[in-house]
Short mmCIF file of C-alpha atoms and ligand atoms in Angstrom, two decimals:
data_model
loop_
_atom_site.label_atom_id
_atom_site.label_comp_id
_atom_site.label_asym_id
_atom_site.label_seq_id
_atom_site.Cartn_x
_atom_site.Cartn_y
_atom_site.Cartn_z
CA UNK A 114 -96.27 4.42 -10.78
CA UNK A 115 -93.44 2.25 -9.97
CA UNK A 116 -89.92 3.22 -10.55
CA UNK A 117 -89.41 1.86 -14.09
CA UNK A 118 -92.54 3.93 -15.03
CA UNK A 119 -91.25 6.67 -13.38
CA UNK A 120 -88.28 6.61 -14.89
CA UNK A 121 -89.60 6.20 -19.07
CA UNK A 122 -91.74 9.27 -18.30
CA UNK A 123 -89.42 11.20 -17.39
CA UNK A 124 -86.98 9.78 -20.43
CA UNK A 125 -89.98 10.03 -23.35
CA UNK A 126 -89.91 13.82 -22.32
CA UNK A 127 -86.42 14.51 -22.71
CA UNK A 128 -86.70 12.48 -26.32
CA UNK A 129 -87.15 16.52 -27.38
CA UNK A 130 -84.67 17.06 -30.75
CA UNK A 131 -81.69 18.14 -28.60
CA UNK A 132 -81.67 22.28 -28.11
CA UNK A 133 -78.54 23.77 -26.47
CA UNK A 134 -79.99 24.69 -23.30
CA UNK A 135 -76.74 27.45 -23.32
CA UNK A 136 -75.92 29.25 -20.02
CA UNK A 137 -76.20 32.89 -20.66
CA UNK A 138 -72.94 34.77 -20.35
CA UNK A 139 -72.84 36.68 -16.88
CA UNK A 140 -74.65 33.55 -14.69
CA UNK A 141 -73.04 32.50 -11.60
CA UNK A 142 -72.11 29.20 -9.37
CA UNK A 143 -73.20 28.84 -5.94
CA UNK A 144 -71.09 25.95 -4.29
CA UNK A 145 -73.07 24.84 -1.55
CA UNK A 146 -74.22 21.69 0.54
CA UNK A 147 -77.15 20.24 -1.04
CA UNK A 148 -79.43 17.14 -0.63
CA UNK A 149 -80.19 14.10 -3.20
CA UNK A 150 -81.33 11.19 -4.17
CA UNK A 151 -79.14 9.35 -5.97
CA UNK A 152 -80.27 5.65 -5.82
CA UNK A 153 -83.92 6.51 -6.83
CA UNK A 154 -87.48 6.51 -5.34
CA UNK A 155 -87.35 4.52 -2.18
CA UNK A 156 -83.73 5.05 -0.91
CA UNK A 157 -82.66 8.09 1.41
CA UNK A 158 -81.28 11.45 0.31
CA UNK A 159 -77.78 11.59 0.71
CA UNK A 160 -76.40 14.92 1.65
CA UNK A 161 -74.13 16.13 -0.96
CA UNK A 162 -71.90 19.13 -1.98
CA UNK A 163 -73.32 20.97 -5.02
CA UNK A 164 -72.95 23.38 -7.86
CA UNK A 165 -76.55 25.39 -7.39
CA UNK A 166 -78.07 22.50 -6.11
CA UNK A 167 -77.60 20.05 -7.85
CA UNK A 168 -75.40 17.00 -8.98
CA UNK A 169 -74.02 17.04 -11.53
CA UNK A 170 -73.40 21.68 -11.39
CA UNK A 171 -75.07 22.91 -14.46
CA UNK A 172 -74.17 21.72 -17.84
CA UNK A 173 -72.46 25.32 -19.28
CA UNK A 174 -72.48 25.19 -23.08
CA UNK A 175 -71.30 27.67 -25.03
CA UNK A 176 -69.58 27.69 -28.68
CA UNK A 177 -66.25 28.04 -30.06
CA UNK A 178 -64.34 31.09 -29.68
CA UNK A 179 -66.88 32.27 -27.11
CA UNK A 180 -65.59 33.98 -23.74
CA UNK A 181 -66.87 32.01 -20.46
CA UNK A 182 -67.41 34.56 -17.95
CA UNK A 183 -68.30 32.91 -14.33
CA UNK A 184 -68.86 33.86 -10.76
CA UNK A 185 -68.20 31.41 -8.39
CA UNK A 186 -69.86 32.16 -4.96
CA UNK A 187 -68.79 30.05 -2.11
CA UNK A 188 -71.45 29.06 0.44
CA UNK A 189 -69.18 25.76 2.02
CA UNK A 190 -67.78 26.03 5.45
CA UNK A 191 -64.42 25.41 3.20
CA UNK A 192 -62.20 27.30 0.60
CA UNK A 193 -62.80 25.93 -2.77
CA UNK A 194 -61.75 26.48 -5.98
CA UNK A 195 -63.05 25.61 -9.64
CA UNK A 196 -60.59 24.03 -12.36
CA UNK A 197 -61.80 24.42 -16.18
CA UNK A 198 -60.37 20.72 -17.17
CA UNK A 199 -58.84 20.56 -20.43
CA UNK A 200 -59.62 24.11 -21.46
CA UNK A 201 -56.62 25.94 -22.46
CA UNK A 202 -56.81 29.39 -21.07
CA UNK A 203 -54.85 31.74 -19.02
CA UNK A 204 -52.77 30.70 -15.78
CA UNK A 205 -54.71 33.10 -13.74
CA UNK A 206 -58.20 31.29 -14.57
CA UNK A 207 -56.89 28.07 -14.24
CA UNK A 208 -58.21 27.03 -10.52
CA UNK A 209 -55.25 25.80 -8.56
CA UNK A 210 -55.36 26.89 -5.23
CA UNK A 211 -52.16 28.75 -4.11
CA UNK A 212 -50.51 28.21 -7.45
CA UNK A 213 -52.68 30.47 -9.86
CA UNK A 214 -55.18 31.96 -7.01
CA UNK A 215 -56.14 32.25 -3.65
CA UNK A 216 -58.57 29.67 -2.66
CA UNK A 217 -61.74 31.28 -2.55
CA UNK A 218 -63.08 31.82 1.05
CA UNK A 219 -65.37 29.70 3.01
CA UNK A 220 -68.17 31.34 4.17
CA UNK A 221 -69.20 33.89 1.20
CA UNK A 222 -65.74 33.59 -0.67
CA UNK A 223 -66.09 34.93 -4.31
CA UNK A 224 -64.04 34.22 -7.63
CA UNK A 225 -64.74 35.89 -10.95
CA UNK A 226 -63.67 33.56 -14.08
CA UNK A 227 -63.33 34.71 -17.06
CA UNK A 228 -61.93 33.30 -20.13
CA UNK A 229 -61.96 32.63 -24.30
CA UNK A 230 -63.19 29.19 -25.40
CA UNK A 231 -60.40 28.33 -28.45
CA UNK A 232 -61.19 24.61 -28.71
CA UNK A 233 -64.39 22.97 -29.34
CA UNK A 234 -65.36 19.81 -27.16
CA UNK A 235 -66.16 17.81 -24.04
CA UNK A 236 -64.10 19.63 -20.76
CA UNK A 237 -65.54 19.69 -17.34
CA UNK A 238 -65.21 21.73 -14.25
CA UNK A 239 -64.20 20.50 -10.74
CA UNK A 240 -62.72 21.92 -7.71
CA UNK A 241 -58.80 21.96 -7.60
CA UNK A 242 -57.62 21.67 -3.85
CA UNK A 243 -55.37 18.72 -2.10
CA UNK A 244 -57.92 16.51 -1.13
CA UNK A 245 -60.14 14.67 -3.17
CA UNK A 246 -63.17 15.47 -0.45
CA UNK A 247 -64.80 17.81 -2.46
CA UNK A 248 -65.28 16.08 -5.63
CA UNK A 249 -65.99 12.80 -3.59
CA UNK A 250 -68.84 14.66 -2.27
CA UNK A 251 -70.51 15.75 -5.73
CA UNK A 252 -68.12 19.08 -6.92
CA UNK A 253 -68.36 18.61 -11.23
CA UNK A 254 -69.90 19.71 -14.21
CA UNK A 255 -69.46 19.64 -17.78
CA UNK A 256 -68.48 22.03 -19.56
CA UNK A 257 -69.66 21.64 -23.38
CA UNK A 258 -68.06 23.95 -26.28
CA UNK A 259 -69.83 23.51 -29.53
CA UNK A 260 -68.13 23.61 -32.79
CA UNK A 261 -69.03 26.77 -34.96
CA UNK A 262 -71.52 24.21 -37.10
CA UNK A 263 -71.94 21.02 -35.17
CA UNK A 264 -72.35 17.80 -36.84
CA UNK A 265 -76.19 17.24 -37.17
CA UNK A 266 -77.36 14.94 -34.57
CA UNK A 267 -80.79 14.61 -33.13
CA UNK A 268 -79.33 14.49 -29.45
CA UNK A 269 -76.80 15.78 -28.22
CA UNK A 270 -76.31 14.36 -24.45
CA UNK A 271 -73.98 14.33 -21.88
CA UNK A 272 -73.42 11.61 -19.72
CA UNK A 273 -71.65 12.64 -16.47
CA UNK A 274 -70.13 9.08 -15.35
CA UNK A 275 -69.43 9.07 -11.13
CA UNK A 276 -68.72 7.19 -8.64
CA UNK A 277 -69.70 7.15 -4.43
CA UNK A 278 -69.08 5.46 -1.55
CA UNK A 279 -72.17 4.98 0.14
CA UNK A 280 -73.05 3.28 3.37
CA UNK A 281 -76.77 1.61 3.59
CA UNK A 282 -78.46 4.73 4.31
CA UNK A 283 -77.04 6.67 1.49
CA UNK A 284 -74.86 8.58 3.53
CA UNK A 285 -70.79 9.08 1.87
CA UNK A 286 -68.33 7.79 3.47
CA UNK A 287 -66.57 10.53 4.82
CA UNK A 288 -63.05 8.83 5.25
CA UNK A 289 -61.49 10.69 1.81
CA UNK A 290 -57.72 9.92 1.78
CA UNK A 291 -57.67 6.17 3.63
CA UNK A 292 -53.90 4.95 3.28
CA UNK A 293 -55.20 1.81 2.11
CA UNK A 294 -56.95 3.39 -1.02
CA UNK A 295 -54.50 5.89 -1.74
CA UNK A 296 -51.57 3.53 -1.70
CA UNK A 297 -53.68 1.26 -4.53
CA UNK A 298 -56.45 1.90 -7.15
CA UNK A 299 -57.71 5.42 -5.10
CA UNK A 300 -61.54 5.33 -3.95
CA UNK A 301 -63.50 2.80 -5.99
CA UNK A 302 -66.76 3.64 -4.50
CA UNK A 303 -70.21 0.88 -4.29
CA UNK A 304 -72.97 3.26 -6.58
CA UNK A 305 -72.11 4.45 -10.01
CA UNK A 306 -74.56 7.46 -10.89
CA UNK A 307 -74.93 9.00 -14.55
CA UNK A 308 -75.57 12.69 -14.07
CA UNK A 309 -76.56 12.08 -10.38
CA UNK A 310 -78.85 9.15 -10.10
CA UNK A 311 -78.32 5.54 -10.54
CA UNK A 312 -80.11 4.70 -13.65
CA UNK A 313 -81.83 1.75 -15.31
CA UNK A 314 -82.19 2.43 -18.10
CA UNK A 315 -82.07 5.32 -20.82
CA UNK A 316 -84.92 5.56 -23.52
CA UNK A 317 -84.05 6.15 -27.42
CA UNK A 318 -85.77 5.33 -30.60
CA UNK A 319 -84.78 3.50 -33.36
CA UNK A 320 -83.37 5.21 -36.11
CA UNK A 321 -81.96 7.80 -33.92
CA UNK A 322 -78.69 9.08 -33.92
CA UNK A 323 -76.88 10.53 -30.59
CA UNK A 324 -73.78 12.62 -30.08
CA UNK A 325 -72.87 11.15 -26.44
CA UNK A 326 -70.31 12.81 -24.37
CA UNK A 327 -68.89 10.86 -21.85
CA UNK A 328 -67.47 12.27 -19.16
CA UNK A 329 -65.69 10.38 -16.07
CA UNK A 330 -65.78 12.66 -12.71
CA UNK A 331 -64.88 9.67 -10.30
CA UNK A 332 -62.07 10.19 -8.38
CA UNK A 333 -60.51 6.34 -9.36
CA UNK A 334 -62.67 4.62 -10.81
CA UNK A 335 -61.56 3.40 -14.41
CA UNK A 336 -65.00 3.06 -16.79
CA UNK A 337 -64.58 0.50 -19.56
CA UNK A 338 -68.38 0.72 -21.49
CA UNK A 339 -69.51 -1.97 -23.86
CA UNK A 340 -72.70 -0.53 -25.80
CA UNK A 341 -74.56 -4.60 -26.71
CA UNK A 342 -75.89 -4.82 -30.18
CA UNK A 343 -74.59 -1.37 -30.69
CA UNK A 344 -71.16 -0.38 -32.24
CA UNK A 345 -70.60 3.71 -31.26
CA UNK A 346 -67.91 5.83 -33.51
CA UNK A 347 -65.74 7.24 -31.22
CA UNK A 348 -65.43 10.61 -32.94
CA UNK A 349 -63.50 12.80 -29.92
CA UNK A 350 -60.81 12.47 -27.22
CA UNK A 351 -60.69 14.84 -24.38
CA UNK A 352 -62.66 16.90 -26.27
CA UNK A 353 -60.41 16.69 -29.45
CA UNK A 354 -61.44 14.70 -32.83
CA UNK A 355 -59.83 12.10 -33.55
CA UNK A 356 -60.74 10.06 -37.27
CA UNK A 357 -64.08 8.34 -36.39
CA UNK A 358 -63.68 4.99 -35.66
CA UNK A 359 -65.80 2.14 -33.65
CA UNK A 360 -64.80 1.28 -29.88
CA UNK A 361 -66.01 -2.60 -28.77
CA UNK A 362 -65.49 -0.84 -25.69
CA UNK A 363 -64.78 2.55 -24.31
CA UNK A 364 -61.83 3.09 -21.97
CA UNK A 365 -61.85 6.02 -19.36
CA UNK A 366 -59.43 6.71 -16.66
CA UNK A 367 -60.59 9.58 -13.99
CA UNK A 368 -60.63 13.01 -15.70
CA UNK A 369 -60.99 11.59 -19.42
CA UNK A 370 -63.79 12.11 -21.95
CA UNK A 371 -64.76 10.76 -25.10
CA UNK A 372 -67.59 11.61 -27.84
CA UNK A 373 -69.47 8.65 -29.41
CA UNK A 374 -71.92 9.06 -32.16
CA UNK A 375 -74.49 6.19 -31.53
CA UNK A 376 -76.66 5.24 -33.99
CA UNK A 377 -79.74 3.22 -32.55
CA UNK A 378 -80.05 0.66 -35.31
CA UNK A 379 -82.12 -1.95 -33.27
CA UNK A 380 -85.08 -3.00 -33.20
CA UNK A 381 -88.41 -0.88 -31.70
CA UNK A 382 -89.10 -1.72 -28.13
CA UNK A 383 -85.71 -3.67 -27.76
CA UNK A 384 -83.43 -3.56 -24.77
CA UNK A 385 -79.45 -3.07 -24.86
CA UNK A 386 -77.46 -3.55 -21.77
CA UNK A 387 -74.62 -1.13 -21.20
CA UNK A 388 -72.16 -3.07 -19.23
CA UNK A 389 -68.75 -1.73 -17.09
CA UNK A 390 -66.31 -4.53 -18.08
CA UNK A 391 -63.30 -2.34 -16.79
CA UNK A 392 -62.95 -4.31 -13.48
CA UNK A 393 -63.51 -7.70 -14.61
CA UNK A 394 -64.32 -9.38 -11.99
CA UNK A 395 -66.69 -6.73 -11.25
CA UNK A 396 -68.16 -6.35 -14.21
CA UNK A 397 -71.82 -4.52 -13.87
CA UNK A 398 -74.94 -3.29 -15.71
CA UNK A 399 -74.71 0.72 -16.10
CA UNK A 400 -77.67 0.90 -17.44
CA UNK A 401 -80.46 -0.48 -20.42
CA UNK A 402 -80.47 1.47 -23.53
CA UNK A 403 -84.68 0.95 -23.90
CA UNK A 404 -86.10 1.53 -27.72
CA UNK A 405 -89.56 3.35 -27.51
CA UNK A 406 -91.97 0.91 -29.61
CA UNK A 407 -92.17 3.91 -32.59
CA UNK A 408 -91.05 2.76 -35.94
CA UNK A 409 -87.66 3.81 -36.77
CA UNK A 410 -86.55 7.32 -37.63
CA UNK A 411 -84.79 6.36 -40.49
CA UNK A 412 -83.58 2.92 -41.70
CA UNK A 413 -79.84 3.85 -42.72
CA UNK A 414 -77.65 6.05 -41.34
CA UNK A 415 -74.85 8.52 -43.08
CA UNK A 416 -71.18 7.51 -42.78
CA UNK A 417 -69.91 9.47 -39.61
CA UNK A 418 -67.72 12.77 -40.64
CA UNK A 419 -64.46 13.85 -38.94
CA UNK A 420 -64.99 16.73 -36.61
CA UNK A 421 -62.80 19.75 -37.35
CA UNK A 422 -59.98 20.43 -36.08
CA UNK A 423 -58.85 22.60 -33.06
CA UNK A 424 -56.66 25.46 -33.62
CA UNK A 425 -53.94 23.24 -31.51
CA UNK A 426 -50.27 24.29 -32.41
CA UNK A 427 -48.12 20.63 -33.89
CA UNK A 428 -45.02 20.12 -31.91
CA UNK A 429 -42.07 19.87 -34.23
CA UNK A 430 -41.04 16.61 -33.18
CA UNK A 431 -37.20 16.65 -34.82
CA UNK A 432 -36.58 19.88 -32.61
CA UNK A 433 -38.08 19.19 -29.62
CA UNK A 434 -36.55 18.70 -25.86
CA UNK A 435 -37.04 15.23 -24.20
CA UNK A 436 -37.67 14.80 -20.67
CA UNK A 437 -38.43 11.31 -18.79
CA UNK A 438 -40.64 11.68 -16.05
CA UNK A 439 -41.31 8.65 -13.77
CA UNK A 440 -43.98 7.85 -12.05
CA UNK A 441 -43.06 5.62 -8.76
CA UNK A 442 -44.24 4.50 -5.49
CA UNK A 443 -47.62 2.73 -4.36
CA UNK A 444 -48.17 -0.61 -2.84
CA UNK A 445 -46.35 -3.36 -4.44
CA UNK A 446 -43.81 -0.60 -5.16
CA UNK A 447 -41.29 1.66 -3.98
CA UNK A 448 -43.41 3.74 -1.55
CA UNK A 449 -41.35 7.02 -0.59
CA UNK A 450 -39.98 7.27 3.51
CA UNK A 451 -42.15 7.85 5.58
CA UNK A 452 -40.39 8.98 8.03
CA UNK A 453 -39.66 12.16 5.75
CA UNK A 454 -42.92 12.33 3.61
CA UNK A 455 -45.62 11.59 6.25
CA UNK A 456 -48.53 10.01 4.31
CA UNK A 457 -47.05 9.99 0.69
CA UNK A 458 -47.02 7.20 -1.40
CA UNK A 459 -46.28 7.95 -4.86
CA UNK A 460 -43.25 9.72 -6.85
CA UNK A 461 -42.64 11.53 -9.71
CA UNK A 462 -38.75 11.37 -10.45
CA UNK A 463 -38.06 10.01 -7.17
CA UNK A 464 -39.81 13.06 -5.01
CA UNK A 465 -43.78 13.02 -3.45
CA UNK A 466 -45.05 16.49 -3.68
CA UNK A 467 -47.19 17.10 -0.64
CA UNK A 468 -49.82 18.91 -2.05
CA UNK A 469 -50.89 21.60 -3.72
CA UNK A 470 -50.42 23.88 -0.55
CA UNK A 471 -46.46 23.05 -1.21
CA UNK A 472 -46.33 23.95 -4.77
CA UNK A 473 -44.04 27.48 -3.71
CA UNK A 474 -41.79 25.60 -1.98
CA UNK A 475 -41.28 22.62 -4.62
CA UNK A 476 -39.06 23.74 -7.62
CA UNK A 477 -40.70 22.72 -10.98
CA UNK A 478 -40.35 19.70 -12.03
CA UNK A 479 -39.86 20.91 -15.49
CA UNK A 480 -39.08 24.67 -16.84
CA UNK A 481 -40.21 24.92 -20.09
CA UNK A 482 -39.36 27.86 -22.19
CA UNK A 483 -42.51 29.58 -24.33
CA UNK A 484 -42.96 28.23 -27.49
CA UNK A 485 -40.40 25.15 -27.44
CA UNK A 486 -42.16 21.83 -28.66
CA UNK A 487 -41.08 18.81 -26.05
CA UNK A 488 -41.62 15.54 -25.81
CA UNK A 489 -42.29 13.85 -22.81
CA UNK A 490 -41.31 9.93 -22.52
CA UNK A 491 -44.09 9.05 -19.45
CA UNK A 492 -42.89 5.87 -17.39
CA UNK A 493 -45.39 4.05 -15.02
CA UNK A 494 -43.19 1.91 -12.82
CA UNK A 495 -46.05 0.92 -10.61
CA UNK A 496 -48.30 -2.38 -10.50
CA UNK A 497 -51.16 0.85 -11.15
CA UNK A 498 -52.95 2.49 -13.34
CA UNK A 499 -52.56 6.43 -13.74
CA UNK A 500 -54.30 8.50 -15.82
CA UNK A 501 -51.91 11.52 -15.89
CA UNK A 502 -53.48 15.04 -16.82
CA UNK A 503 -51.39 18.31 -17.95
CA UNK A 504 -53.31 21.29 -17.35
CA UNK A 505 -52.94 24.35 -19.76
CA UNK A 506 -52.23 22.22 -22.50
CA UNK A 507 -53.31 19.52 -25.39
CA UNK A 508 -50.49 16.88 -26.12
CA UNK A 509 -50.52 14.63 -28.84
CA UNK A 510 -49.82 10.48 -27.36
CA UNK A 511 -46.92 9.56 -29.81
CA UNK A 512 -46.51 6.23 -28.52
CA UNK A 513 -47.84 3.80 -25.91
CA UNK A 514 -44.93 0.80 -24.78
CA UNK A 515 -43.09 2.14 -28.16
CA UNK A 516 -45.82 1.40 -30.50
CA UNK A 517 -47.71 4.85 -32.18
CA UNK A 518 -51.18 4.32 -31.36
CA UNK A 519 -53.46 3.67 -34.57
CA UNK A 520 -55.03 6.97 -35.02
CA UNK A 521 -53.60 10.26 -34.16
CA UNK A 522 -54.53 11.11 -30.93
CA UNK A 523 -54.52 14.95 -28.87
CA UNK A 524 -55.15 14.57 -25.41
CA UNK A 525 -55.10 16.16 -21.96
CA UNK A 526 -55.02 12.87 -20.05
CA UNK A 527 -53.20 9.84 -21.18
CA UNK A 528 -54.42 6.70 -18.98
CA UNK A 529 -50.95 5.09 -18.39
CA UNK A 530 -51.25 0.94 -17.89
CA UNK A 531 -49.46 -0.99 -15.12
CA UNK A 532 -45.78 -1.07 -15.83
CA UNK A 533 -46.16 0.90 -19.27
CA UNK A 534 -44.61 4.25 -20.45
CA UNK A 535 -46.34 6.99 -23.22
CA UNK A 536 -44.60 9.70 -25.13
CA UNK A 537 -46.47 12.94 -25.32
CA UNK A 538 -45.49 16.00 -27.16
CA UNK A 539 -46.77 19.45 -27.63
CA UNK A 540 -45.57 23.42 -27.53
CA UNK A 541 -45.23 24.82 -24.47
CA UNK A 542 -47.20 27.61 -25.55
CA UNK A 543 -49.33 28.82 -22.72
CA UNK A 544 -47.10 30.54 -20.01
CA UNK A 545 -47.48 30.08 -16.27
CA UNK A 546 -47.30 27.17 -13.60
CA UNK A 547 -49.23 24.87 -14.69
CA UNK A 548 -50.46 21.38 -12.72
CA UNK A 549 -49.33 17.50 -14.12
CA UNK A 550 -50.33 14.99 -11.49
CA UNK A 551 -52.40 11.54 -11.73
CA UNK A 552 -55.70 12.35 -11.87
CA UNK A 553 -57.26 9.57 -9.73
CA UNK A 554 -56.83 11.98 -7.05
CA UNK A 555 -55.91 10.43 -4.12
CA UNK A 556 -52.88 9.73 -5.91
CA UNK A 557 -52.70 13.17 -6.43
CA UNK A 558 -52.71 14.24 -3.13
CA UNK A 559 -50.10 11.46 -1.77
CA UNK A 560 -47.36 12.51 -3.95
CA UNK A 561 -48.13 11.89 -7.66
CA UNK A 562 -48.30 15.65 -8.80
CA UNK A 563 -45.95 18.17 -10.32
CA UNK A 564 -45.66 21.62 -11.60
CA UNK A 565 -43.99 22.69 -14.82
CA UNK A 566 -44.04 25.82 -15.80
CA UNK A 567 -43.64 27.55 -19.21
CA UNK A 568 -41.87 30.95 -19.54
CU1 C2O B 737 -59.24 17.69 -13.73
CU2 C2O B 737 -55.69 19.03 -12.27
O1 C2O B 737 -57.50 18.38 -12.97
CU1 CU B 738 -52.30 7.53 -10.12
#
């Protein structure tokens, strides 16, 4: 069998009407070093970090209102920690090293989570510490909460989009935090995997219609996907609905998901390129959608319904506080002194915070008192983009460059353009310290992070 046949076996198999293969309550994590292939049959293993073996961890899925409860065993010669992105739960559970735990241990280290579920969705789960190492070297998962009567589908599938630096034997390039990176887009890597392995292609049927969650895990990398001869309803942001509308193409900055629903109207036995247009000069195949030869499944699909809604509390705009946060620094910019902030290059309100090891001795950047809506007027005055992630939290984007964007839109990372400002706004209803930092994350861990904290 050559690869492509390899490959369609394996895909007719998982054609399978999509059953929530749901983590039972109680399960554990083992993070651990692991070995993969991730270019396919006839390229080297590369040796990996892993959540029980495997990249992507294991996809949890549980449904709304549901309590997550998680042990995370440590088998790395280094501390971890495990950040539930997006999910709005309690400080304590929230995976920031030093902030709202103590990293857990190398060596045998163990962390119980434990947490409620209140919003359906797309989230993800990733280590938390100062360097983007870990989840360069294969730390993520998704994190799937179903909606108490999900929309009917006949797959539901998660794409986990990431991104490696590989040198000709497969091996990652262990240099994490270059200067040059950090101080410009972060770590665009050379392989682009979905859920682990470099892909060519991805089998449907016609007729067939697919709820795809998207996730991006790369630590920089922007993903811009154009579906050919397909036109996908984006019916979720970050995990939140949004009014169901079609994408030409599908924009996601590092931390960001979206759900499509795509209905395979071509023809049997066609083939649909997926293209990356995000870098344009770099534009690249993801993969082939391939149509099995099987006559349709239907010829005409349903309109697409609106998801409900999340039980997400509306800022009251006309009494909310206002802050201005700007975001400063990187090549081609203001870079902070390095003669005081060794290795920093980016700013938020003038100051790098070191990383997360500092957070005690950095005052908050904002103190929010419980309960009060606010709206936050982002400013990007770098040449680069930054998507920039509030944990703890779902904000609504009010505006982008002054403009409200054309649908309403909740959030928990806004991707901020060159040279562009966002207003968010939401209630500061979850108390604690919570992280809001760029989340291509070696920007993150050369100054572009902050705390703010809600009391
Ligand atoms: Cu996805 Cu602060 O993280
Ligand atoms: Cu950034």
């Amino acid at each position: 069998m050559d690869r492509r046949d390899f490959l369609l076996a394996g895909a007719a198999l998982s054609l399978a009407p999509a059953c929530a293969s749901r983590l039972a309550a109680g399960k554990s994590l083992r993070v651990a070093p692991a070995r993969q292939s991730l270019a396919g049959p006839g390229h080297p293993d590369t040796a990996v970090w892993s959540y029980n073996g495997a990249v992507p961890g294991p996809e949890l899925r549980l449904r709304q209102g549901e309590r997550l409860k998680i042990a995370v065993d440590n088998g790395l010669a280094a501390d971890t920690t495990v950040h539930w992105h997006g999910i709005r739960l309690p400080n304590a559970m929230d995976g920031v090293p030093h902030l709202t735990q103590q990293p857990i241990a190398a060596n045998g280290g163990r962390f119980a989570y434990e947490f409620d579920l209140p919003d359906a969705g797309t989230y993800w789960y990733h280590p938390h510490l100062g360097n983007p190492e870990q989840v360069s070297r294969g730390l993520y998962g998704a994190l799937i909460v179903e909606e108490r009567e999900p929309p009917a589908v006949d797959r539901d599938v998660v794409w986990v989009l990431s991104d490696w630096a590989l040198d000709r034997q497969a091996r990652i390039d262990e240099e994490f935090l270059s200067p040059m990176a950090a101080s410009h887009d972060g770590r665009v890597g050379n392989t682009v995997t979905v859920n682990g392995l470099v892909r060519e292609s991805f089998a449907v049927r016609a007729g067939e219609r697919i709820r795809l969650r998207l996730i991006n895990a790369a630590s920089a990398r922007i993903f811009g996907l154009v579906f050919e001869g397909h036109s996908p309803t984006v019916i979720a942001l970050d995990g939140h609905p949004v009014a169901p509308h079609p994408a030409a193409r599908v924009v996601l900055g590092p931390g960001m998901r979206a759900d499509l629903i795509l209905d395979c109207a071509a023809q049997p036995a066609s083939r649909h390129r997926v293209i990356d247009s995000f870098y344009r000069q770099s534009a690249y195949e993801l993969l082939e959608l391939q149509y099995h030869a099987d006559k349709p499944l239907r010829q005409a699909f349903a309109p697409v319904a609106p998801l409900p809604a999340n039980p997400v509390a509306k800022p009251d705009l006309a009494q909310a506080e206002r802050h201005r946060i700007v975001f400063g620094g990187g090549a081609m910019g203001r870079v902070p002194d390095q003669a005081r902030h060794k290795g920093m290059f980016w700013t938020v309100n003038g100051e790098p915070m070191a990383d997360q090891h500092d957070h005690h001795g950095h005052p908050p950047l904002l103190d929010l008192s419980l309960r009060r809506s606010c709206v936050l007027e982002l400013v990007n005055d770098t040449a680069w983009h930054h998507p920039i992630h509030l944990h703890g939290h779902t904000f609504r984007v009010l505006t982008r460059d002054g403009r409200p964007p054309p649908r309403e839109h909740w959030s928990d990372t806004v991707l901020l353009d060159p040279r562009s400002r966002a207003e968010i706004a939401f209630v500061a209803d979850n108390p604690g310290a919570w992280m809001f930092h760029c989340h291509v994350l070696e920007h993150q861990a050369t100054g572009m992070a902050a705390v703010v904290r809600v009391r």
